[in-house]
CSV table of C-alpha atoms and ligand atoms in Angstrom, one decimal:
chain,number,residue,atom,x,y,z
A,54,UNK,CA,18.1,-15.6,7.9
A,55,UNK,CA,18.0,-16.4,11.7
A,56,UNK,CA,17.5,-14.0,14.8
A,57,UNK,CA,20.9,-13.3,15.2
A,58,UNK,CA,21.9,-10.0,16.4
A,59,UNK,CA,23.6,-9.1,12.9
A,60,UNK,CA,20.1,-9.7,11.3
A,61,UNK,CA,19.8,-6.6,8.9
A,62,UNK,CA,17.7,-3.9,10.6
A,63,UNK,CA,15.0,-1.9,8.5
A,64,UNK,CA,13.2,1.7,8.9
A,65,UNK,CA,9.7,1.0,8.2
A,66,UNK,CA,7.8,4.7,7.6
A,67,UNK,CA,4.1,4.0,8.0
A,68,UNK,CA,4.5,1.0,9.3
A,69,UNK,CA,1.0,1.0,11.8
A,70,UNK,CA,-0.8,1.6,8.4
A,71,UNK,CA,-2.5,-1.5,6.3
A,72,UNK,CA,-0.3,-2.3,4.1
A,73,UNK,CA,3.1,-1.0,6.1
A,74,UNK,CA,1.8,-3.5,8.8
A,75,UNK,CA,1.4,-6.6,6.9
A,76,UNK,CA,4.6,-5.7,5.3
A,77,UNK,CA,6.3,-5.7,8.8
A,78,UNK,CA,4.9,-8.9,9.8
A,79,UNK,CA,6.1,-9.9,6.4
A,80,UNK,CA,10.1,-8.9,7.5
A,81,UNK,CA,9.8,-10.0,10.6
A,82,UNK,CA,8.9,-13.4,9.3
A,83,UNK,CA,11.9,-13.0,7.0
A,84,UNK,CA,14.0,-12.6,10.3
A,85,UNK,CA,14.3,-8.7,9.6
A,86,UNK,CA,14.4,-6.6,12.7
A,87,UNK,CA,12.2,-3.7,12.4
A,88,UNK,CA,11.6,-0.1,13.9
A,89,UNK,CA,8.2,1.7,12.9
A,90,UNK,CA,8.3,5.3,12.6
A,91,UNK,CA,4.3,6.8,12.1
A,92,UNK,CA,2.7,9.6,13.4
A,93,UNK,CA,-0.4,7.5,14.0
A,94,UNK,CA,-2.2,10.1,11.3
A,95,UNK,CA,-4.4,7.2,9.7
A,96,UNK,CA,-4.1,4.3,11.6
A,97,UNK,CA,-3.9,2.6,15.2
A,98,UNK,CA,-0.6,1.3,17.0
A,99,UNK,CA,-3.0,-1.2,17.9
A,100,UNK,CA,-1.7,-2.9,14.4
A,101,UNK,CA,1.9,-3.0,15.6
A,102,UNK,CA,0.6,-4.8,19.0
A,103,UNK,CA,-0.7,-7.4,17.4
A,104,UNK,CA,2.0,-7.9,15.0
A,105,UNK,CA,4.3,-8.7,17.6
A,106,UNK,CA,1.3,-10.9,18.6
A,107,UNK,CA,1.5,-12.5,15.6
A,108,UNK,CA,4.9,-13.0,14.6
A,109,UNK,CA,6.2,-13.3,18.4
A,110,UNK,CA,9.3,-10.8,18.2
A,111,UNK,CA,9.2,-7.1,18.9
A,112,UNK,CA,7.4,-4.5,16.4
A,113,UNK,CA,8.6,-0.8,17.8
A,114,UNK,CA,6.9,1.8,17.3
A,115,UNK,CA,8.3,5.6,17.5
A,116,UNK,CA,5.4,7.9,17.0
A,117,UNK,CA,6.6,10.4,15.0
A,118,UNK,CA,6.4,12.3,12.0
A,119,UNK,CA,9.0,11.6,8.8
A,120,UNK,CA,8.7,15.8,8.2
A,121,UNK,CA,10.4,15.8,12.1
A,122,UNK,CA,14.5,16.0,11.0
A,123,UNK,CA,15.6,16.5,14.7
A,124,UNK,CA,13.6,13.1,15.6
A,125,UNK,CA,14.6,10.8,12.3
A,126,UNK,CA,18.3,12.3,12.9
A,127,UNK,CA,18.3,11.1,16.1
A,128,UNK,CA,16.5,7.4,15.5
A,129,UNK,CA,19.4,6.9,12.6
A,130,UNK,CA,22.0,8.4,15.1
A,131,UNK,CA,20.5,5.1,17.3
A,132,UNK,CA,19.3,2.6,15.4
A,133,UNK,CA,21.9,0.9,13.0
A,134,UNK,CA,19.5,1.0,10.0
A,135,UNK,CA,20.5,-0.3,7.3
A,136,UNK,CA,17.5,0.5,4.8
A,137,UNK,CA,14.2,2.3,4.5
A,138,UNK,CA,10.6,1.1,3.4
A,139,UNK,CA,9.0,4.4,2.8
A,140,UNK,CA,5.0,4.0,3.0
A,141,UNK,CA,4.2,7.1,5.0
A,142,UNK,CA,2.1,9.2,3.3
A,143,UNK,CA,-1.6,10.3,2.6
A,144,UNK,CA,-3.7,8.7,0.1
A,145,UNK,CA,-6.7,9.8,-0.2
A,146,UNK,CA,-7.3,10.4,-3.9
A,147,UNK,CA,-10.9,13.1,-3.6
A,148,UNK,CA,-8.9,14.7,-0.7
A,149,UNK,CA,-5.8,15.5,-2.6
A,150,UNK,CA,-7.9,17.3,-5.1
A,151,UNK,CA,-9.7,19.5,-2.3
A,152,UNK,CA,-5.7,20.1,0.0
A,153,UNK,CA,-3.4,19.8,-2.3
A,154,UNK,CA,-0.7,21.5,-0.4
A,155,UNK,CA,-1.0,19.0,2.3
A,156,UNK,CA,-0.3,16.6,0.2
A,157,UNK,CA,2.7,17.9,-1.7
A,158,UNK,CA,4.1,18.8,2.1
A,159,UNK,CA,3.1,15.7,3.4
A,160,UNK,CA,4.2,13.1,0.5
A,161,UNK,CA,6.7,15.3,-1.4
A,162,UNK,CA,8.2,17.5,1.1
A,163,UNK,CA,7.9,14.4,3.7
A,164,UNK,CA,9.5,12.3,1.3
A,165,UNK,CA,13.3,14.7,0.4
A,166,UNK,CA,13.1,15.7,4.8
A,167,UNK,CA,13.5,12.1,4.9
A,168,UNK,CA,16.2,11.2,2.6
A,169,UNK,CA,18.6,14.4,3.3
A,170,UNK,CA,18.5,12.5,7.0
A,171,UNK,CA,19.0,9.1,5.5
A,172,UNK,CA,22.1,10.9,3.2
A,173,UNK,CA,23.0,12.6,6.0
A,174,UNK,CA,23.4,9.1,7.9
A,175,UNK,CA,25.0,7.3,5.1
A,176,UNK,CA,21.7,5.0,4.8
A,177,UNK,CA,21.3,4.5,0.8
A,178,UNK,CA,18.8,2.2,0.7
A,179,UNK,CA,15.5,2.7,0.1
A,180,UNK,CA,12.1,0.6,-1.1
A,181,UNK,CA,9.4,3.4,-2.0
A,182,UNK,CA,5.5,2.8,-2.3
A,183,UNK,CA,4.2,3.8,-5.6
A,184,UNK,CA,0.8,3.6,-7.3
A,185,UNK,CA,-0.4,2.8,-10.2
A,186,UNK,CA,-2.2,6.1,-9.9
A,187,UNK,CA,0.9,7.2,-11.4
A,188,UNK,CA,-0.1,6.2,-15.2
A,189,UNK,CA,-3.5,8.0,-15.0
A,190,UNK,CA,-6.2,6.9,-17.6
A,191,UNK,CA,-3.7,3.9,-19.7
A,192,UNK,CA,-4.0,3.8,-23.1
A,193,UNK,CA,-3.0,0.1,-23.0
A,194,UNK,CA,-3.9,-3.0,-20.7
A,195,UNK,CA,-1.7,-4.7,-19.5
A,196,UNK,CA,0.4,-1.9,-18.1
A,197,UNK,CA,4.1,-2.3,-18.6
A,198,UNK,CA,6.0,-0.5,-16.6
A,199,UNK,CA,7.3,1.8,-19.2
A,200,UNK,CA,4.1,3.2,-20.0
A,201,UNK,CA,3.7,6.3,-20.3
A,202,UNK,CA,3.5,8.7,-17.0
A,203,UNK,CA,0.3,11.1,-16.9
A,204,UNK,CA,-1.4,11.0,-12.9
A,205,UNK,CA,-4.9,12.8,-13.3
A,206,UNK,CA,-4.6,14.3,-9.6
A,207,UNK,CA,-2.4,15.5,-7.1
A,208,UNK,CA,-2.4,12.3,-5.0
A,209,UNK,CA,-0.9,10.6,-8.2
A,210,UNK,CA,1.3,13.5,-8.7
A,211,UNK,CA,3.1,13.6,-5.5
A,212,UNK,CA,4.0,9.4,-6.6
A,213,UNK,CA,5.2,10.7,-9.6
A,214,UNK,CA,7.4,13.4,-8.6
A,215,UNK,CA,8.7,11.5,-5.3
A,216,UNK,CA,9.7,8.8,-8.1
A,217,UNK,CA,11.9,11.6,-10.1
A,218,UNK,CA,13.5,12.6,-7.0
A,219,UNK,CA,14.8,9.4,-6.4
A,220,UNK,CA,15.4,8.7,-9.7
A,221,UNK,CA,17.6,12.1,-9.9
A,222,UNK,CA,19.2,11.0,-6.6
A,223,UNK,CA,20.4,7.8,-7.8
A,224,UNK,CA,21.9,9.1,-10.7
A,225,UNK,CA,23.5,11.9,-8.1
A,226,UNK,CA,25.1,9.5,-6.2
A,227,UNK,CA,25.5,5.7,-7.8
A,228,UNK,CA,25.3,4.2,-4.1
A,229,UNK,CA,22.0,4.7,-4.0
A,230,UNK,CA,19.8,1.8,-3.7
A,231,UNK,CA,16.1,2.2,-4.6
A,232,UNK,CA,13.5,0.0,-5.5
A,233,UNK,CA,9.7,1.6,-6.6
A,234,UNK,CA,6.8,-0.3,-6.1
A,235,UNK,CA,3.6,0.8,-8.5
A,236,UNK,CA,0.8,-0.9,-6.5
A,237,UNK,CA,-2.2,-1.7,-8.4
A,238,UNK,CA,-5.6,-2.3,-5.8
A,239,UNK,CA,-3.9,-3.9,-2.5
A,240,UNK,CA,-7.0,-5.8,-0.7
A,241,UNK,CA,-7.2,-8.2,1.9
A,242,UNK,CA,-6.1,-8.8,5.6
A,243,UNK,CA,-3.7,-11.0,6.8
A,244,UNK,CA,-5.4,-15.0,7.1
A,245,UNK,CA,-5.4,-14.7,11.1
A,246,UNK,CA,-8.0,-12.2,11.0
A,247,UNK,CA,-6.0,-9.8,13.6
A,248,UNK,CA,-4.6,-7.6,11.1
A,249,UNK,CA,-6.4,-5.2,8.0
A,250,UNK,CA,-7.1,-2.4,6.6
A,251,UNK,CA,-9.3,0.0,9.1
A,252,UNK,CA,-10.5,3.1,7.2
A,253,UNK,CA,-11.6,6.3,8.9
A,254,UNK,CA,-15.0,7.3,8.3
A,255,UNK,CA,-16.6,6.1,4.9
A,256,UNK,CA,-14.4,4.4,2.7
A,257,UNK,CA,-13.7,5.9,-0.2
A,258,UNK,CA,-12.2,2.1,-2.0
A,259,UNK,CA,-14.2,-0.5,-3.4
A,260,UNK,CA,-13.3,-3.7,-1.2
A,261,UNK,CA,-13.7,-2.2,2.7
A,262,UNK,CA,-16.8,-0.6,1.7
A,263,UNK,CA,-18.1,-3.7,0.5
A,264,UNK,CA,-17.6,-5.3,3.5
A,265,UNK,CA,-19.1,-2.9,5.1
A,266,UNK,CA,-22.1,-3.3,3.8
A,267,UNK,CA,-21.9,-7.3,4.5
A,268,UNK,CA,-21.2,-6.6,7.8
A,269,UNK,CA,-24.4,-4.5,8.2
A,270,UNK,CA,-22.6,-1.1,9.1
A,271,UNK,CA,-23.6,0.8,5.4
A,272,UNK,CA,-26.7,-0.1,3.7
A,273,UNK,CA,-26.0,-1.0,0.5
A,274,UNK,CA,-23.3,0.0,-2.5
A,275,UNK,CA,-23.1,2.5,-5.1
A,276,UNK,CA,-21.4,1.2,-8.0
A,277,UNK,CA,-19.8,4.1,-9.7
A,278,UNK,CA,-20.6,3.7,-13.0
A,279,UNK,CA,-22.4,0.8,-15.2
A,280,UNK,CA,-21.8,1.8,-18.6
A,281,UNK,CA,-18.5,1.7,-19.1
A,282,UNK,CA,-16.8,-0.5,-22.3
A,283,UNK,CA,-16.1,-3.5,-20.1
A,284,UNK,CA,-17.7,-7.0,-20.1
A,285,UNK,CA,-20.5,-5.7,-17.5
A,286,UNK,CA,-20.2,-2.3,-17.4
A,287,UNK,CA,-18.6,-1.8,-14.4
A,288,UNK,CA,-14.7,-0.7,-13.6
A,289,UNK,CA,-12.3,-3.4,-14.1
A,290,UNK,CA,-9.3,-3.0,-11.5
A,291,UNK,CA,-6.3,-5.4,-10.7
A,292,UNK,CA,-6.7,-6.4,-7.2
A,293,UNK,CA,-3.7,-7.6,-5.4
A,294,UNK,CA,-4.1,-9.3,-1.5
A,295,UNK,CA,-2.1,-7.5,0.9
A,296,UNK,CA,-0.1,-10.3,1.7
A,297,UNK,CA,0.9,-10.7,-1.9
A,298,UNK,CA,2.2,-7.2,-1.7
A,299,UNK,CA,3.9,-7.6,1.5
A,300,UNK,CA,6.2,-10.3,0.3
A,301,UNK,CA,6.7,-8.2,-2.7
A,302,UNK,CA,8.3,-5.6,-0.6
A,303,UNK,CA,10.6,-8.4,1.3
A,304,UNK,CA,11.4,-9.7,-2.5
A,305,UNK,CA,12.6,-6.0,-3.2
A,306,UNK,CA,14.4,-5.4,0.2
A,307,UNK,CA,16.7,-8.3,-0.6
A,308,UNK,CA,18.1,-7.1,-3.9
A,309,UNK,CA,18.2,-3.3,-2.7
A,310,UNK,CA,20.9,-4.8,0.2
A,311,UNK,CA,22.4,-6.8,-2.5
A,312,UNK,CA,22.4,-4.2,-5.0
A,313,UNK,CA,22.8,-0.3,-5.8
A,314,UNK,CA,21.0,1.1,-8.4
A,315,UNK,CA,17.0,1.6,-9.0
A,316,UNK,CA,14.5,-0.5,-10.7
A,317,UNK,CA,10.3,0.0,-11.2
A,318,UNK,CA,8.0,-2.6,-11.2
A,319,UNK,CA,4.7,-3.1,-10.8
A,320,UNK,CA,3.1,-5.2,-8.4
A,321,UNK,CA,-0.2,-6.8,-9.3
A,322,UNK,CA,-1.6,-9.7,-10.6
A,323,UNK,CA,-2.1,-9.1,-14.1
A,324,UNK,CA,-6.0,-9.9,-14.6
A,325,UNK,CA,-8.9,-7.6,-13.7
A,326,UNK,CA,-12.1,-8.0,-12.1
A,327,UNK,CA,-15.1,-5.8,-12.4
A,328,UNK,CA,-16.8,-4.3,-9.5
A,329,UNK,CA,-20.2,-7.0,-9.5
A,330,UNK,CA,-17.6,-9.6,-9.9
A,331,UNK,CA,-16.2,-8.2,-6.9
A,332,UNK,CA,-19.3,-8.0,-5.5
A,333,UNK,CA,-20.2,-11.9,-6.1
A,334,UNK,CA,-16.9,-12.7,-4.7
A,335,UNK,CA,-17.4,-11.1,-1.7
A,336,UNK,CA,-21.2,-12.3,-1.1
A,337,UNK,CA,-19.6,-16.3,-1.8
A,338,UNK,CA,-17.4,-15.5,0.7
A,339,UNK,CA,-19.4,-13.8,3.7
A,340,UNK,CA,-22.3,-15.8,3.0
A,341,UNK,CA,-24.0,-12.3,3.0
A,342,UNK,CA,-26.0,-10.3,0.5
A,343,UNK,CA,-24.3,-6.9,-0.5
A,344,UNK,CA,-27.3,-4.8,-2.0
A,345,UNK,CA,-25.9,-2.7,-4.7
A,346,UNK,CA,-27.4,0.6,-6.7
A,347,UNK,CA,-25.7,1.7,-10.5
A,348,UNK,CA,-25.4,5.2,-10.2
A,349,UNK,CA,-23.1,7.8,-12.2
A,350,UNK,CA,-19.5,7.7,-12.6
A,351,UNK,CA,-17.0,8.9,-10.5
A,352,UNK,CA,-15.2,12.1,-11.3
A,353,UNK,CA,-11.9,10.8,-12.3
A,354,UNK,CA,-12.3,6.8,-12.6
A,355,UNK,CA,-11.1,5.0,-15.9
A,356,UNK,CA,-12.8,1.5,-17.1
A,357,UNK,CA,-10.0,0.0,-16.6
A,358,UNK,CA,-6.6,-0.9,-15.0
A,359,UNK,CA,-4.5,-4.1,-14.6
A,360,UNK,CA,-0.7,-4.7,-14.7
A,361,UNK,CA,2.2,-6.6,-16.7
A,362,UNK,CA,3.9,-7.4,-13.5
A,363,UNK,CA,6.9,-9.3,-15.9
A,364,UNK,CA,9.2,-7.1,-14.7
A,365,UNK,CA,8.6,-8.0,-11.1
A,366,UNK,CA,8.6,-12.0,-11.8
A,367,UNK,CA,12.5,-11.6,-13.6
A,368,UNK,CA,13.8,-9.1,-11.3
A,369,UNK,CA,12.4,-10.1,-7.9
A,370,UNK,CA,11.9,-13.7,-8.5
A,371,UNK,CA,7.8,-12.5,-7.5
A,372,UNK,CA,4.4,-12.9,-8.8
A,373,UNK,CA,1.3,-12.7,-6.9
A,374,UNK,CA,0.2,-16.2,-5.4
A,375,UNK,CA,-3.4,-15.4,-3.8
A,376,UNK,CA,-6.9,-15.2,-6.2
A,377,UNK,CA,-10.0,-13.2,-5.1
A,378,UNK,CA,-11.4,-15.7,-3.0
A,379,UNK,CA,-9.0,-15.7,-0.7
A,380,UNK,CA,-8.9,-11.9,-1.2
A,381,UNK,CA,-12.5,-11.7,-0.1
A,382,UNK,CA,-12.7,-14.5,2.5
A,383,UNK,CA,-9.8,-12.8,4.2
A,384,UNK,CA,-11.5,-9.6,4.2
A,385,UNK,CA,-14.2,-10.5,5.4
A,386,UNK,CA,-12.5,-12.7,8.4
A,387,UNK,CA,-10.8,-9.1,9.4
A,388,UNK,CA,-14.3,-7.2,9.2
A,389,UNK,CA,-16.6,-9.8,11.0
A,390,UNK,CA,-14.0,-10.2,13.8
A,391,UNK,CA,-13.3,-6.8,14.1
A,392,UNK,CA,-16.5,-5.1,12.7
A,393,UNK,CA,-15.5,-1.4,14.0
A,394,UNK,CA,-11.9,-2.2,13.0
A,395,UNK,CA,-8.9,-1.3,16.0
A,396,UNK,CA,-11.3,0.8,17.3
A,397,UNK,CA,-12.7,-2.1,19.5
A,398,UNK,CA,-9.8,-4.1,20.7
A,399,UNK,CA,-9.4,-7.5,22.2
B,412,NAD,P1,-2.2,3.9,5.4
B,412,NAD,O1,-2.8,5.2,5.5
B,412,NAD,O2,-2.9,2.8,6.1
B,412,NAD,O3,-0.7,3.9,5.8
B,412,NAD,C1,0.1,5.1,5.7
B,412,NAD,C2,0.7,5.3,7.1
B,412,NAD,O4,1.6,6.4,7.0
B,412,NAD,C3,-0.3,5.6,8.2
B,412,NAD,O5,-0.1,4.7,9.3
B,412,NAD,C4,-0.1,7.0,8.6
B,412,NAD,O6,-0.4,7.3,9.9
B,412,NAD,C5,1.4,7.2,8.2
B,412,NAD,N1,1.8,8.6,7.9
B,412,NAD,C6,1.2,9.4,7.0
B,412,NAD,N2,1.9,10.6,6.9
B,412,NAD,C7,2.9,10.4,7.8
B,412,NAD,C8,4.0,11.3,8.1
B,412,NAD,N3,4.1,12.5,7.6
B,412,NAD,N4,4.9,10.8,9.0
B,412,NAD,C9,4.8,9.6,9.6
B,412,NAD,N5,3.8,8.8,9.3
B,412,NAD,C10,2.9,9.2,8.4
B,412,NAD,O7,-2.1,3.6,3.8
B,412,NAD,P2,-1.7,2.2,3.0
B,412,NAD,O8,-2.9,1.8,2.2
B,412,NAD,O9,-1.0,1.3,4.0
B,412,NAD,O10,-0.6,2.8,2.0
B,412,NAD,C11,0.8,2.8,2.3
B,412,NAD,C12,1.5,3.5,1.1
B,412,NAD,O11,1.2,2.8,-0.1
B,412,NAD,C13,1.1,5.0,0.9
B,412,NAD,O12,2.3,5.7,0.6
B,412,NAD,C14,0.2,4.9,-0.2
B,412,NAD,O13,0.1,6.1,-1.0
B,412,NAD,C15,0.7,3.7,-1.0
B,412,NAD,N6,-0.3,3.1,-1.9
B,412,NAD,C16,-1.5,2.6,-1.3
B,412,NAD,C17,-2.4,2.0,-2.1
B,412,NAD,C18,-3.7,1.6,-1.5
B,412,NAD,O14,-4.7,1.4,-2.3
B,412,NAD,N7,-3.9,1.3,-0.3
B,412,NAD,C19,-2.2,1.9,-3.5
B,412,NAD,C20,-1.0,2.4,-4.0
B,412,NAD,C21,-0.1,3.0,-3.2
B,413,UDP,N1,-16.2,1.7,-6.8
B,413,UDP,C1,-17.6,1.7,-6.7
B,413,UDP,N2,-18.2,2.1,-5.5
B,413,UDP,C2,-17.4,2.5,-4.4
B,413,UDP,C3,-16.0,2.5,-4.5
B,413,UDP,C4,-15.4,2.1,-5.7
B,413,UDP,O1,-18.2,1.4,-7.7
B,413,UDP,O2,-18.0,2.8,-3.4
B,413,UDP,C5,-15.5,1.3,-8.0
B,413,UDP,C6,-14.7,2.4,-8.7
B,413,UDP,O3,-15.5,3.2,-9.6
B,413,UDP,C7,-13.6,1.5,-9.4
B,413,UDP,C8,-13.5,0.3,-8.5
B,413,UDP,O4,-14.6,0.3,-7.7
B,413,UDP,O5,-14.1,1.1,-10.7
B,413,UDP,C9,-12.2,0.4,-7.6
B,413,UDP,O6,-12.3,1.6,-6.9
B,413,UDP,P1,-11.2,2.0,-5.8
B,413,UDP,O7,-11.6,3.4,-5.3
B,413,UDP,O8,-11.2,0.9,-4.8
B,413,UDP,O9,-9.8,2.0,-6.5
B,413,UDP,P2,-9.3,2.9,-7.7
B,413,UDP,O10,-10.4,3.6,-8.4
B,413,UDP,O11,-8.4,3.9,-7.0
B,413,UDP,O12,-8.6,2.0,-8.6
């Protein structure tokens, strides 16, 4: 596609956020143009500046909340969009246990303000962010996609439910377009080092609080769990580099303009990797130690969790490209250049 004027234009929600900035980098590389909307709730617009760094074409940013029907009315009255990648939303898994109701208003009631605006505008086309979350503790691995759907907390239940609306809205109206995207564990930054995932506070997820301990700003790891029935003991998750993911979402923007309908897929790689391996893999590439501690479980965790991404490799033509060492090395590039994350800016 080249930069012509008629180049489709897409509605990135969350699009400051890590893996809705990679994404748009991603698009714009494609030769999509792009309009952010974010309220800036968990991340920096800082990541949208240096996206247009990257990429050298514009990355706009309206700060603003998808809940806000006056404002998205009025962007689609505006903007000829002509389809929506949906990551806004919070994700925190412990927090969605403690405020549940800001999370069903935030994801769930974010999620239908958003598409009566998008009905309302005649744009049917939608790519949504899903988890893996969604299929709670799997009683098989691989996980195909048609495994069964059982999300152990309310985080996982607002993915669920957002995926039945859409599913119900689809079958409403056959001009729908929607693709859903079950993530598995997106880690990474982009290779340039200017873009990646900048966590508020402690992270709760395995990878940035690894590196923070490599970088020197936590002391040392508490692996959550050593005893569980996997080759070392430790939780065995599908890690998947952001910019895997991020071209996953381009792969699925093309056949949602191409296509009505909806489809699910899963996006990961397919193999696991336990959390020393993780921990290995990161200390190879940092060149740094990461002192670690087995403690107790995690309310919560399963042993393990990795994908059948078939479905994603015969309907989008996709499969994940990038192993763990780039998916530490490029971590680590993003934490040591920017060890206190937007937050210091250059
Ligand atoms: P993120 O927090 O970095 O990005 C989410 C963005 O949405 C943030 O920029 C935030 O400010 C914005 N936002 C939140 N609520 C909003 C609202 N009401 N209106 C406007 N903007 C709002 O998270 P991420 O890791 O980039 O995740 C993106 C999406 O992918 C989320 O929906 C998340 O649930 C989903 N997902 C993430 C993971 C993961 O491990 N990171 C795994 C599976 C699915
Ligand atoms: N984990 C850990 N210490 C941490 C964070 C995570 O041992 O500080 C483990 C966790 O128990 C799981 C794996 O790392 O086995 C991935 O956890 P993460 O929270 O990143 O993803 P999720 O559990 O949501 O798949």
């Amino acid at each position: 596609m080249d930069e012509a004027h008629s180049a489709p234009k897409v509605l990135v929600t969350g699009g400051a956020g890590y893996i809705g900035s990679h994404t748009v980098l991603e698009l714009l590389g494609a030769g999509y143009r792009v309009m952010v909307l974010d309220n800036l709730s968990n991340s920096n617009a800082e990541s949208l500046r240096r996206v247009a760094e990257l990429s050298g074409k514009p990355a706009p940013l309206v700060v603003g909340d998808i809940r806000d029907q006056s404002l998205v009315r009025d962007l689609l009255a505006r903007e000829q969009i002509q389809a929506v990648l949906h990551f806004a939303g919070l994700k925190a898994v412990g927090e969605s246990v403690e405020q549940p109701l800001s999370y069903y208003d935030n994801n769930v009631g974010g999620t239908t303000a958003l598409l009566e605006c998008l009905a309302e505008a005649g744009v049917r086309a939608m790519v949504f962010s899903s988890s893996a979350t969604v299929y709670g503790d799997p009683r098989h691995v691989p996980i195909p996609v048609d495994a069964p759907i059982a999300p152990a907390n309310p985080y996982g239940q607002t993915k669920a439910m957002i995926e039945q609306i859409l599913a119900d809205l689809v079958h409403s109206d056959p001009r729908w377009a929607v693709a859903i995207l079950r993530y598995f564990n997106p880690v990474g930054a982009h290779p340039s080092g200017r873009i990646g995932e900048d966590p508020r506070g402690i992270p709760n997820n395995l990878m940035p609080y690894v590196s923070q301990v490599a970088v020197g700003r936590l002391a040392e790891l508490a692996v959550f769990g050593g005893d569980y029935p996997t080759l070392d003991g430790t939780g065995v998750r599908d890690y998947i580099h952001v910019v895997d993911l991020a071209r996953g979402h381009v792969a699925a923007l093309a056949r949602v303009l191409a296509r009505p309908g909806a489809f699910t897929v899963n996006l990961g790689t397919g193999r696991g990797y336990s959390v020393l391996e993780i921990t290995r893999a990161f200390e190879g590439a940092s060149g740094r130690q990461v002192p670690y501690r087995i403690v107790g479980r995690r309310p919560g965790d399963i042993a393990q969790c990795y994908a059948d991404a078939s479905l994603a490799l015969q309907l989008l033509d996709w499969q994940a490209e990038l192993g763990l060492e780039a998916m530490c090395a490029d971590t680590w590039r993003w934490q040591s250049d920017n060890p206190q994350g937007y937050r210091e800016t250059s």
